[in-house]
């Protein structure tokens, strides 16, 4: 009987640990989405064009060429602005100065 209790306790502890890990992962993901939303709002306040480019690339899944066509710009300028937008978002998400 004591062995059975040890086995059951071990199983309950393992399940509890997995539930806590799952909850922590979900909370981290929610915080990441909130942080991304705040970073995108900040980018939009700073530069509407860069925010639109991020929306098309990140959420729309468009390639550089497709984005350039939609925006009526050259691929070189879209590539340049994409690098700038990613750097600004990365800095914002890392907590650096905007």
Protein backbone atom coordinates (compact mmCIF):
# COMPACT_ATOMS: atom_id res chain seq x y z
CA UNK A 1 0.00 0.00 0.00
CA UNK A 2 2.83 2.46 0.80
CA UNK A 3 4.43 1.74 -2.58
CA UNK A 4 1.14 2.53 -4.32
CA UNK A 5 0.94 5.87 -2.49
CA UNK A 6 4.50 6.74 -3.56
CA UNK A 7 3.67 5.91 -7.18
CA UNK A 8 0.46 7.97 -7.07
CA UNK A 9 2.21 10.92 -5.42
CA UNK A 10 4.91 10.80 -8.08
CA UNK A 11 2.33 10.80 -10.87
CA UNK A 12 0.38 13.68 -9.30
CA UNK A 13 3.59 15.72 -8.91
CA UNK A 14 4.56 15.08 -12.54
CA UNK A 15 1.10 16.13 -13.76
CA UNK A 16 1.17 19.22 -11.53
CA UNK A 17 4.60 20.21 -12.89
CA UNK A 18 3.40 19.81 -16.50
CA UNK A 19 0.29 21.89 -15.84
CA UNK A 20 2.40 24.65 -14.29
CA UNK A 21 4.80 24.56 -17.27
CA UNK A 22 1.86 24.80 -19.67
CA UNK A 23 0.33 27.73 -17.77
CA UNK A 24 3.69 29.52 -17.74
CA UNK A 25 4.06 28.98 -21.50
CA UNK A 26 0.55 30.33 -22.17
CA UNK A 27 1.18 33.38 -19.98
CA UNK A 28 4.52 34.04 -21.71
CA UNK A 29 2.84 33.80 -25.10
CA UNK A 30 0.13 36.25 -24.03
CA UNK A 31 2.77 38.67 -22.78
CA UNK A 32 4.65 38.32 -26.08
CA UNK A 33 1.50 39.16 -28.04
CA UNK A 34 0.79 42.14 -25.81
CA UNK A 35 4.38 43.33 -26.17
CA UNK A 36 4.16 42.91 -29.95
CA UNK A 37 0.93 44.91 -30.05
CA UNK A 38 2.50 47.71 -28.00
CA UNK A 39 5.60 47.68 -30.23
CA UNK A 40 3.45 47.87 -33.36
CA UNK A 41 1.45 50.76 -31.88
CA UNK A 42 4.71 52.54 -31.13
CA UNK A 43 5.97 51.92 -34.66
CA UNK A 44 2.70 53.19 -36.13
CA UNK A 45 2.95 56.37 -34.04
CA UNK A 46 6.49 56.91 -35.31
CA UNK A 47 5.98 55.93 -38.95
CA UNK A 48 2.71 54.83 -40.56
CA UNK A 49 4.47 53.54 -43.68
CA UNK A 50 6.75 51.22 -41.70
CA UNK A 51 3.78 49.92 -39.72
CA UNK A 52 1.89 49.19 -42.96
CA UNK A 53 4.92 47.37 -44.34
CA UNK A 54 5.11 45.20 -41.19
CA UNK A 55 1.41 44.40 -41.46
CA UNK A 56 1.78 43.29 -45.05
CA UNK A 57 4.93 41.25 -44.45
CA UNK A 58 4.25 39.78 -41.02
CA UNK A 59 0.47 39.38 -40.93
CA UNK A 60 -0.24 39.31 -44.66
CA UNK A 61 2.62 36.93 -45.41
CA UNK A 62 3.63 38.88 -48.50
CA UNK A 63 7.11 38.60 -49.97
CA UNK A 64 9.33 41.64 -50.48
CA UNK A 65 8.34 41.73 -54.16
CA UNK A 66 4.62 41.42 -53.39
CA UNK A 67 4.84 44.11 -50.73
CA UNK A 68 6.67 46.43 -53.13
CA UNK A 69 3.95 45.92 -55.72
CA UNK A 70 1.14 46.59 -53.24
CA UNK A 71 2.86 49.73 -51.93
CA UNK A 72 3.92 50.89 -55.41
CA UNK A 73 7.57 51.07 -54.39
CA UNK A 74 10.83 49.49 -55.47
CA UNK A 75 11.97 46.25 -53.90
CA UNK A 76 15.16 47.97 -52.73
CA UNK A 77 13.25 50.59 -50.74
CA UNK A 78 10.96 47.92 -49.26
CA UNK A 79 13.97 45.81 -48.26
CA UNK A 80 15.60 48.84 -46.63
CA UNK A 81 12.45 49.81 -44.74
CA UNK A 82 11.85 46.19 -43.72
CA UNK A 83 15.30 46.12 -42.08
CA UNK A 84 14.57 49.42 -40.33
CA UNK A 85 11.13 48.27 -39.14
CA UNK A 86 12.51 44.98 -37.80
CA UNK A 87 15.28 46.80 -35.97
CA UNK A 88 12.83 49.27 -34.41
CA UNK A 89 10.47 46.47 -33.35
CA UNK A 90 13.33 44.40 -31.96
CA UNK A 91 14.58 47.38 -29.95
CA UNK A 92 11.07 48.05 -28.64
CA UNK A 93 10.52 44.40 -27.71
CA UNK A 94 13.91 44.20 -26.00
CA UNK A 95 12.98 47.20 -23.88
CA UNK A 96 15.49 49.57 -25.40
CA UNK A 97 14.97 53.25 -26.14
CA UNK A 98 12.52 53.88 -28.95
